[in-house]
Amino acid sequence: KAGVTQTPRYLIKTRGQQVTLSCSPISGHRSVSWYQQTPGQGLQFLFEYFSETQRNKGNFPGRFSGRQFSNSRSEMNVSTLELGDSALYLCASSLTDINTGELFFGEGSRLTVL
Amino acid sequence: AQSVAQPEDQVNVAEGNPLTVKCTYSVSGNPYLFWYVQYPNRGLQFLLKYITGDNLVKGSYGFEAEFNKSQTSFHLKKPSALVSDSALYFCAVRAPDSGGYQKVTFGTGTKLQVIP
């Protein structure tokens, strides 16, 4: 069974640009969540989607947005990039909607903002 | 608001010795607790979880964790450390938020260094 796939793995952008990251969950998983990982702030929850609906959102500005498609694939978008947005962005999928299940993570998209 | 604390940034242990990585949590309601491990430049991998039932849970790679409700702790343990256990360990809690949905909060991570 294929794992969680994130693309692209690495990307470099400049301030003010926007970026779109993609996540394909494990087949059959309907819940997808996104996290930002930085050395200073650790692992921070961005948002979670289930069946195309945003179910939860973390404390990030509106420049961070996401969506989920009918096939459960998800994208997140960051507009007007800032230097502080440089981070590893992790996507995770989960089988159950009750969420007592564990998260399965992709290997991440490493974003560098210059 | 829920929170997770991992009080040690780094834990050093000699190979073959027992290891403990500490985690305490604060939630309203019953917590669902998880441990994940992250190897360099990789995503997180699930190790084990506590949902309900037996307070001692066993997971992957010989790890186990004990849920202690009175101390609000969920420490990760292994009887005999291996050099290959060296990695970054995250404790996480899921508990209902005010909207009724379960939100996940991660600790800051503990770097485990197993010394040969």
mmCIF file with all atom_site columns, N, CA, C and O in Angstrom, chain B residues 43-82:
data_model
loop_
_atom_site.group_PDB
_atom_site.id
_atom_site.type_symbol
_atom_site.label_atom_id
_atom_site.label_alt_id
_atom_site.label_comp_id
_atom_site.label_asym_id
_atom_site.label_entity_id
_atom_site.label_seq_id
_atom_site.pdbx_PDB_ins_code
_atom_site.Cartn_x
_atom_site.Cartn_y
_atom_site.Cartn_z
_atom_site.occupancy
_atom_site.B_iso_or_equiv
_atom_site.pdbx_formal_charge
_atom_site.auth_seq_id
_atom_site.auth_comp_id
_atom_site.auth_asym_id
_atom_site.auth_atom_id
_atom_site.pdbx_PDB_model_num
ATOM 1   N N  . GLY B 1 43 ? 9.421  12.223 7.589  1.00 0.00 ? 43 GLY B N  1
ATOM 2   C CA . GLY B 1 43 ? 8.187  12.509 8.309  1.00 0.00 ? 43 GLY B CA 1
ATOM 3   C C  . GLY B 1 43 ? 8.135  11.728 9.605  1.00 0.00 ? 43 GLY B C  1
ATOM 4   O O  . GLY B 1 43 ? 9.036  10.950 9.913  1.00 0.00 ? 43 GLY B O  1
ATOM 5   N N  . LEU B 1 44 ? 7.067  11.922 10.349 1.00 0.00 ? 44 LEU B N  1
ATOM 6   C CA . LEU B 1 44 ? 6.914  11.228 11.625 1.00 0.00 ? 44 LEU B CA 1
ATOM 7   C C  . LEU B 1 44 ? 6.344  9.829  11.398 1.00 0.00 ? 44 LEU B C  1
ATOM 8   O O  . LEU B 1 44 ? 5.542  9.614  10.487 1.00 0.00 ? 44 LEU B O  1
ATOM 9   N N  . GLN B 1 45 ? 6.770  8.908  12.269 1.00 0.00 ? 45 GLN B N  1
ATOM 10  C CA . GLN B 1 45 ? 6.225  7.548  12.230 1.00 0.00 ? 45 GLN B CA 1
ATOM 11  C C  . GLN B 1 45 ? 5.546  7.242  13.553 1.00 0.00 ? 45 GLN B C  1
ATOM 12  O O  . GLN B 1 45 ? 6.084  7.557  14.618 1.00 0.00 ? 45 GLN B O  1
ATOM 13  N N  . PHE B 1 46 ? 4.403  6.620  13.481 1.00 0.00 ? 46 PHE B N  1
ATOM 14  C CA . PHE B 1 46 ? 3.641  6.250  14.667 1.00 0.00 ? 46 PHE B CA 1
ATOM 15  C C  . PHE B 1 46 ? 4.355  5.152  15.442 1.00 0.00 ? 46 PHE B C  1
ATOM 16  O O  . PHE B 1 46 ? 4.848  4.185  14.858 1.00 0.00 ? 46 PHE B O  1
ATOM 17  N N  . LEU B 1 47 ? 4.413  5.303  16.780 1.00 0.00 ? 47 LEU B N  1
ATOM 18  C CA . LEU B 1 47 ? 5.000  4.286  17.647 1.00 0.00 ? 47 LEU B CA 1
ATOM 19  C C  . LEU B 1 47 ? 3.937  3.536  18.444 1.00 0.00 ? 47 LEU B C  1
ATOM 20  O O  . LEU B 1 47 ? 3.926  2.307  18.474 1.00 0.00 ? 47 LEU B O  1
ATOM 21  N N  . LEU B 1 48 ? 3.081  4.296  19.136 1.00 0.00 ? 48 LEU B N  1
ATOM 22  C CA . LEU B 1 48 ? 2.060  3.662  19.969 1.00 0.00 ? 48 LEU B CA 1
ATOM 23  C C  . LEU B 1 48 ? 1.026  4.705  20.374 1.00 0.00 ? 48 LEU B C  1
ATOM 24  O O  . LEU B 1 48 ? 1.235  5.915  20.200 1.00 0.00 ? 48 LEU B O  1
ATOM 25  N N  . LYS B 1 49 ? -0.079 4.199  20.934 1.00 0.00 ? 49 LYS B N  1
ATOM 26  C CA . LYS B 1 49 ? -1.143 5.100  21.363 1.00 0.00 ? 49 LYS B CA 1
ATOM 27  C C  . LYS B 1 49 ? -1.873 4.524  22.564 1.00 0.00 ? 49 LYS B C  1
ATOM 28  O O  . LYS B 1 49 ? -1.904 3.299  22.776 1.00 0.00 ? 49 LYS B O  1
ATOM 29  N N  . TYR B 1 50 ? -2.449 5.435  23.347 1.00 0.00 ? 50 TYR B N  1
ATOM 30  C CA . TYR B 1 50 ? -3.358 5.069  24.428 1.00 0.00 ? 50 TYR B CA 1
ATOM 31  C C  . TYR B 1 50 ? -4.712 5.703  24.122 1.00 0.00 ? 50 TYR B C  1
ATOM 32  O O  . TYR B 1 50 ? -4.814 6.921  23.968 1.00 0.00 ? 50 TYR B O  1
ATOM 33  N N  . ILE B 1 51 ? -5.721 4.839  24.055 1.00 0.00 ? 51 ILE B N  1
ATOM 34  C CA . ILE B 1 51 ? -7.079 5.345  23.863 1.00 0.00 ? 51 ILE B CA 1
ATOM 35  C C  . ILE B 1 51 ? -7.909 5.068  25.106 1.00 0.00 ? 51 ILE B C  1
ATOM 36  O O  . ILE B 1 51 ? -8.535 5.961  25.675 1.00 0.00 ? 51 ILE B O  1
ATOM 37  N N  . THR B 1 52 ? -7.910 3.842  25.530 1.00 0.00 ? 52 THR B N  1
ATOM 38  C CA . THR B 1 52 ? -8.634 3.436  26.735 1.00 0.00 ? 52 THR B CA 1
ATOM 39  C C  . THR B 1 52 ? -8.125 2.063  27.133 1.00 0.00 ? 52 THR B C  1
ATOM 40  O O  . THR B 1 52 ? -7.395 1.416  26.384 1.00 0.00 ? 52 THR B O  1
ATOM 41  N N  . GLY B 1 53 ? -8.488 1.619  28.346 1.00 0.00 ? 53 GLY B N  1
ATOM 42  C CA . GLY B 1 53 ? -8.115 0.264  28.740 1.00 0.00 ? 53 GLY B CA 1
ATOM 43  C C  . GLY B 1 53 ? -6.831 0.216  29.533 1.00 0.00 ? 53 GLY B C  1
ATOM 44  O O  . GLY B 1 53 ? -6.556 1.082  30.369 1.00 0.00 ? 53 GLY B O  1
ATOM 45  N N  . ASP B 1 54 ? -6.028 -0.799 29.257 1.00 0.00 ? 54 ASP B N  1
ATOM 46  C CA . ASP B 1 54 ? -4.793 -1.044 29.997 1.00 0.00 ? 54 ASP B CA 1
ATOM 47  C C  . ASP B 1 54 ? -3.878 0.167  29.940 1.00 0.00 ? 54 ASP B C  1
ATOM 48  O O  . ASP B 1 54 ? -3.622 0.708  28.858 1.00 0.00 ? 54 ASP B O  1
ATOM 49  N N  . ASN B 1 55 ? -3.377 0.575  31.111 1.00 0.00 ? 55 ASN B N  1
ATOM 50  C CA . ASN B 1 55 ? -2.550 1.777  31.173 1.00 0.00 ? 55 ASN B CA 1
ATOM 51  C C  . ASN B 1 55 ? -1.188 1.591  30.523 1.00 0.00 ? 55 ASN B C  1
ATOM 52  O O  . ASN B 1 55 ? -0.537 2.564  30.153 1.00 0.00 ? 55 ASN B O  1
ATOM 53  N N  . LEU B 1 56 ? -0.732 0.357  30.397 1.00 0.00 ? 56 LEU B N  1
ATOM 54  C CA . LEU B 1 56 ? 0.551  0.083  29.766 1.00 0.00 ? 56 LEU B CA 1
ATOM 55  C C  . LEU B 1 56 ? 0.296  -0.347 28.323 1.00 0.00 ? 56 LEU B C  1
ATOM 56  O O  . LEU B 1 56 ? -0.361 -1.357 28.073 1.00 0.00 ? 56 LEU B O  1
ATOM 57  N N  . VAL B 1 57 ? 0.813  0.428  27.393 1.00 0.00 ? 57 VAL B N  1
ATOM 58  C CA . VAL B 1 57 ? 0.615  0.103  25.990 1.00 0.00 ? 57 VAL B CA 1
ATOM 59  C C  . VAL B 1 57 ? 1.954  -0.229 25.357 1.00 0.00 ? 57 VAL B C  1
ATOM 60  O O  . VAL B 1 57 ? 2.972  0.392  25.659 1.00 0.00 ? 57 VAL B O  1
ATOM 61  N N  . LYS B 1 58 ? 1.933  -1.207 24.487 1.00 0.00 ? 58 LYS B N  1
ATOM 62  C CA . LYS B 1 58 ? 3.145  -1.627 23.795 1.00 0.00 ? 58 LYS B CA 1
ATOM 63  C C  . LYS B 1 58 ? 3.040  -1.220 22.334 1.00 0.00 ? 58 LYS B C  1
ATOM 64  O O  . LYS B 1 58 ? 1.963  -1.227 21.740 1.00 0.00 ? 58 LYS B O  1
ATOM 65  N N  . GLY B 1 59 ? 4.201  -0.846 21.789 1.00 0.00 ? 59 GLY B N  1
ATOM 66  C CA . GLY B 1 59 ? 4.188  -0.368 20.419 1.00 0.00 ? 59 GLY B CA 1
ATOM 67  C C  . GLY B 1 59 ? 5.294  -0.962 19.580 1.00 0.00 ? 59 GLY B C  1
ATOM 68  O O  . GLY B 1 59 ? 5.818  -2.027 19.877 1.00 0.00 ? 59 GLY B O  1
ATOM 69  N N  . SER B 1 60 ? 5.644  -0.219 18.535 1.00 0.00 ? 60 SER B N  1
ATOM 70  C CA . SER B 1 60 ? 6.646  -0.686 17.585 1.00 0.00 ? 60 SER B CA 1
ATOM 71  C C  . SER B 1 60 ? 8.042  -0.630 18.178 1.00 0.00 ? 60 SER B C  1
ATOM 72  O O  . SER B 1 60 ? 8.312  0.150  19.090 1.00 0.00 ? 60 SER B O  1
ATOM 73  N N  . TYR B 1 61 ? 8.938  -1.478 17.632 1.00 0.00 ? 61 TYR B N  1
ATOM 74  C CA . TYR B 1 61 ? 10.367 -1.444 17.934 1.00 0.00 ? 61 TYR B CA 1
ATOM 75  C C  . TYR B 1 61 ? 10.689 -1.652 19.416 1.00 0.00 ? 61 TYR B C  1
ATOM 76  O O  . TYR B 1 61 ? 11.711 -1.191 19.901 1.00 0.00 ? 61 TYR B O  1
ATOM 77  N N  . GLY B 1 62 ? 9.794  -2.326 20.147 1.00 0.00 ? 62 GLY B N  1
ATOM 78  C CA . GLY B 1 62 ? 10.051 -2.626 21.550 1.00 0.00 ? 62 GLY B CA 1
ATOM 79  C C  . GLY B 1 62 ? 9.728  -1.499 22.521 1.00 0.00 ? 62 GLY B C  1
ATOM 80  O O  . GLY B 1 62 ? 10.020 -1.610 23.714 1.00 0.00 ? 62 GLY B O  1
ATOM 81  N N  . PHE B 1 63 ? 9.138  -0.420 22.025 1.00 0.00 ? 63 PHE B N  1
ATOM 82  C CA . PHE B 1 63 ? 8.763  0.693  22.899 1.00 0.00 ? 63 PHE B CA 1
ATOM 83  C C  . PHE B 1 63 ? 7.452  0.412  23.617 1.00 0.00 ? 63 PHE B C  1
ATOM 84  O O  . PHE B 1 63 ? 6.591  -0.307 23.112 1.00 0.00 ? 63 PHE B O  1
ATOM 85  N N  . GLU B 1 64 ? 7.307  1.008  24.778 1.00 0.00 ? 64 GLU B N  1
ATOM 86  C CA . GLU B 1 64 ? 6.071  0.959  25.524 1.00 0.00 ? 64 GLU B CA 1
ATOM 87  C C  . GLU B 1 64 ? 5.878  2.279  26.238 1.00 0.00 ? 64 GLU B C  1
ATOM 88  O O  . GLU B 1 64 ? 6.820  3.075  26.364 1.00 0.00 ? 64 GLU B O  1
ATOM 89  N N  . ALA B 1 65 ? 4.651  2.529  26.683 1.00 0.00 ? 65 ALA B N  1
ATOM 90  C CA . ALA B 1 65 ? 4.376  3.770  27.401 1.00 0.00 ? 65 ALA B CA 1
ATOM 91  C C  . ALA B 1 65 ? 3.310  3.491  28.443 1.00 0.00 ? 65 ALA B C  1
ATOM 92  O O  . ALA B 1 65 ? 2.442  2.638  28.251 1.00 0.00 ? 65 ALA B O  1
ATOM 93  N N  . GLU B 1 66 ? 3.395  4.224  29.540 1.00 0.00 ? 66 GLU B N  1
ATOM 94  C CA . GLU B 1 66 ? 2.440  4.046  30.632 1.00 0.00 ? 66 GLU B CA 1
ATOM 95  C C  . GLU B 1 66 ? 1.605  5.292  30.806 1.00 0.00 ? 66 GLU B C  1
ATOM 96  O O  . GLU B 1 66 ? 2.142  6.390  31.030 1.00 0.00 ? 66 GLU B O  1
ATOM 97  N N  . PHE B 1 67 ? 0.309  5.128  30.713 1.00 0.00 ? 67 PHE B N  1
ATOM 98  C CA . PHE B 1 67 ? -0.628 6.218  30.950 1.00 0.00 ? 67 PHE B CA 1
ATOM 99  C C  . PHE B 1 67 ? -0.878 6.337  32.444 1.00 0.00 ? 67 PHE B C  1
ATOM 100 O O  . PHE B 1 67 ? -1.270 5.366  33.094 1.00 0.00 ? 67 PHE B O  1
ATOM 101 N N  . ASN B 1 68 ? -0.637 7.512  33.006 1.00 0.00 ? 68 ASN B N  1
ATOM 102 C CA . ASN B 1 68 ? -0.865 7.760  34.425 1.00 0.00 ? 68 ASN B CA 1
ATOM 103 C C  . ASN B 1 68 ? -1.811 8.947  34.543 1.00 0.00 ? 68 ASN B C  1
ATOM 104 O O  . ASN B 1 68 ? -1.406 10.105 34.362 1.00 0.00 ? 68 ASN B O  1
ATOM 105 N N  . LYS B 1 69 ? -3.060 8.646  34.848 1.00 0.00 ? 69 LYS B N  1
ATOM 106 C CA . LYS B 1 69 ? -4.070 9.697  34.844 1.00 0.00 ? 69 LYS B CA 1
ATOM 107 C C  . LYS B 1 69 ? -3.856 10.702 35.976 1.00 0.00 ? 69 LYS B C  1
ATOM 108 O O  . LYS B 1 69 ? -4.020 11.906 35.786 1.00 0.00 ? 69 LYS B O  1
ATOM 109 N N  . SER B 1 70 ? -3.466 10.211 37.131 1.00 0.00 ? 70 SER B N  1
ATOM 110 C CA . SER B 1 70 ? -3.305 11.110 38.286 1.00 0.00 ? 70 SER B CA 1
ATOM 111 C C  . SER B 1 70 ? -2.140 12.073 38.085 1.00 0.00 ? 70 SER B C  1
ATOM 112 O O  . SER B 1 70 ? -2.187 13.219 38.541 1.00 0.00 ? 70 SER B O  1
ATOM 113 N N  . GLN B 1 71 ? -1.114 11.621 37.397 1.00 0.00 ? 71 GLN B N  1
ATOM 114 C CA . GLN B 1 71 ? 0.036  12.481 37.133 1.00 0.00 ? 71 GLN B CA 1
ATOM 115 C C  . GLN B 1 71 ? -0.027 13.118 35.741 1.00 0.00 ? 71 GLN B C  1
ATOM 116 O O  . GLN B 1 71 ? 0.896  13.843 35.362 1.00 0.00 ? 71 GLN B O  1
ATOM 117 N N  . THR B 1 72 ? -1.083 12.850 35.027 1.00 0.00 ? 72 THR B N  1
ATOM 118 C CA . THR B 1 72 ? -1.271 13.336 33.642 1.00 0.00 ? 72 THR B CA 1
ATOM 119 C C  . THR B 1 72 ? 0.007  13.159 32.836 1.00 0.00 ? 72 THR B C  1
ATOM 120 O O  . THR B 1 72 ? 0.517  14.094 32.200 1.00 0.00 ? 72 THR B O  1
ATOM 121 N N  . SER B 1 73 ? 0.520  11.935 32.876 1.00 0.00 ? 73 SER B N  1
ATOM 122 C CA . SER B 1 73 ? 1.764  11.645 32.152 1.00 0.00 ? 73 SER B CA 1
ATOM 123 C C  . SER B 1 73 ? 1.589  10.464 31.226 1.00 0.00 ? 73 SER B C  1
ATOM 124 O O  . SER B 1 73 ? 0.697  9.629  31.409 1.00 0.00 ? 73 SER B O  1
ATOM 125 N N  . PHE B 1 74 ? 2.478  10.415 30.256 1.00 0.00 ? 74 PHE B N  1
ATOM 126 C CA . PHE B 1 74 ? 2.473  9.322  29.274 1.00 0.00 ? 74 PHE B CA 1
ATOM 127 C C  . PHE B 1 74 ? 3.917  9.157  28.814 1.00 0.00 ? 74 PHE B C  1
ATOM 128 O O  . PHE B 1 74 ? 4.276  9.468  27.685 1.00 0.00 ? 74 PHE B O  1
ATOM 129 N N  . HIS B 1 75 ? 4.762  8.630  29.702 1.00 0.00 ? 75 HIS B N  1
ATOM 130 C CA . HIS B 1 75 ? 6.190  8.509  29.423 1.00 0.00 ? 75 HIS B CA 1
ATOM 131 C C  . HIS B 1 75 ? 6.480  7.316  28.515 1.00 0.00 ? 75 HIS B C  1
ATOM 132 O O  . HIS B 1 75 ? 5.907  6.233  28.688 1.00 0.00 ? 75 HIS B O  1
ATOM 133 N N  . LEU B 1 76 ? 7.394  7.529  27.590 1.00 0.00 ? 76 LEU B N  1
ATOM 134 C CA . LEU B 1 76 ? 7.814  6.483  26.644 1.00 0.00 ? 76 LEU B CA 1
ATOM 135 C C  . LEU B 1 76 ? 9.017  5.756  27.229 1.00 0.00 ? 76 LEU B C  1
ATOM 136 O O  . LEU B 1 76 ? 9.939  6.394  27.748 1.00 0.00 ? 76 LEU B O  1
ATOM 137 N N  . LYS B 1 77 ? 9.008  4.427  27.120 1.00 0.00 ? 77 LYS B N  1
ATOM 138 C CA . LYS B 1 77 ? 10.089 3.641  27.721 1.00 0.00 ? 77 LYS B CA 1
ATOM 139 C C  . LYS B 1 77 ? 10.510 2.511  26.791 1.00 0.00 ? 77 LYS B C  1
ATOM 140 O O  . LYS B 1 77 ? 9.747  2.079  25.927 1.00 0.00 ? 77 LYS B O  1
ATOM 141 N N  . LYS B 1 78 ? 11.755 2.085  27.026 1.00 0.00 ? 78 LYS B N  1
ATOM 142 C CA . LYS B 1 78 ? 12.254 0.903  26.334 1.00 0.00 ? 78 LYS B CA 1
ATOM 143 C C  . LYS B 1 78 ? 13.275 0.247  27.255 1.00 0.00 ? 78 LYS B C  1
ATOM 144 O O  . LYS B 1 78 ? 14.130 0.935  27.821 1.00 0.00 ? 78 LYS B O  1
ATOM 145 N N  . PRO B 1 79 ? 13.201 -1.052 27.439 1.00 0.00 ? 79 PRO B N  1
ATOM 146 C CA . PRO B 1 79 ? 14.081 -1.711 28.415 1.00 0.00 ? 79 PRO B CA 1
ATOM 147 C C  . PRO B 1 79 ? 15.566 -1.658 28.047 1.00 0.00 ? 79 PRO B C  1
ATOM 148 O O  . PRO B 1 79 ? 16.422 -1.584 28.918 1.00 0.00 ? 79 PRO B O  1
ATOM 149 N N  . SER B 1 80 ? 15.877 -1.702 26.748 1.00 0.00 ? 80 SER B N  1
ATOM 150 C CA . SER B 1 80 ? 17.271 -1.758 26.328 1.00 0.00 ? 80 SER B CA 1
ATOM 151 C C  . SER B 1 80 ? 17.435 -0.929 25.051 1.00 0.00 ? 80 SER B C  1
ATOM 152 O O  . SER B 1 80 ? 16.921 -1.301 23.993 1.00 0.00 ? 80 SER B O  1
ATOM 153 N N  . ALA B 1 81 ? 18.142 0.182  25.148 1.00 0.00 ? 81 ALA B N  1
ATOM 154 C CA . ALA B 1 81 ? 18.255 1.107  24.022 1.00 0.00 ? 81 ALA B CA 1
ATOM 155 C C  . ALA B 1 81 ? 19.223 0.601  22.956 1.00 0.00 ? 81 ALA B C  1
ATOM 156 O O  . ALA B 1 81 ? 20.248 -0.037 23.273 1.00 0.00 ? 81 ALA B O  1
ATOM 157 N N  . LEU B 1 82 ? 18.885 0.910  21.715 1.00 0.00 ? 82 LEU B N  1
ATOM 158 C CA . LEU B 1 82 ? 19.751 0.603  20.587 1.00 0.00 ? 82 LEU B CA 1
ATOM 159 C C  . LEU B 1 82 ? 20.245 1.911  19.963 1.00 0.00 ? 82 LEU B C  1
ATOM 160 O O  . LEU B 1 82 ? 19.539 2.928  20.005 1.00 0.00 ? 82 LEU B O  1
#
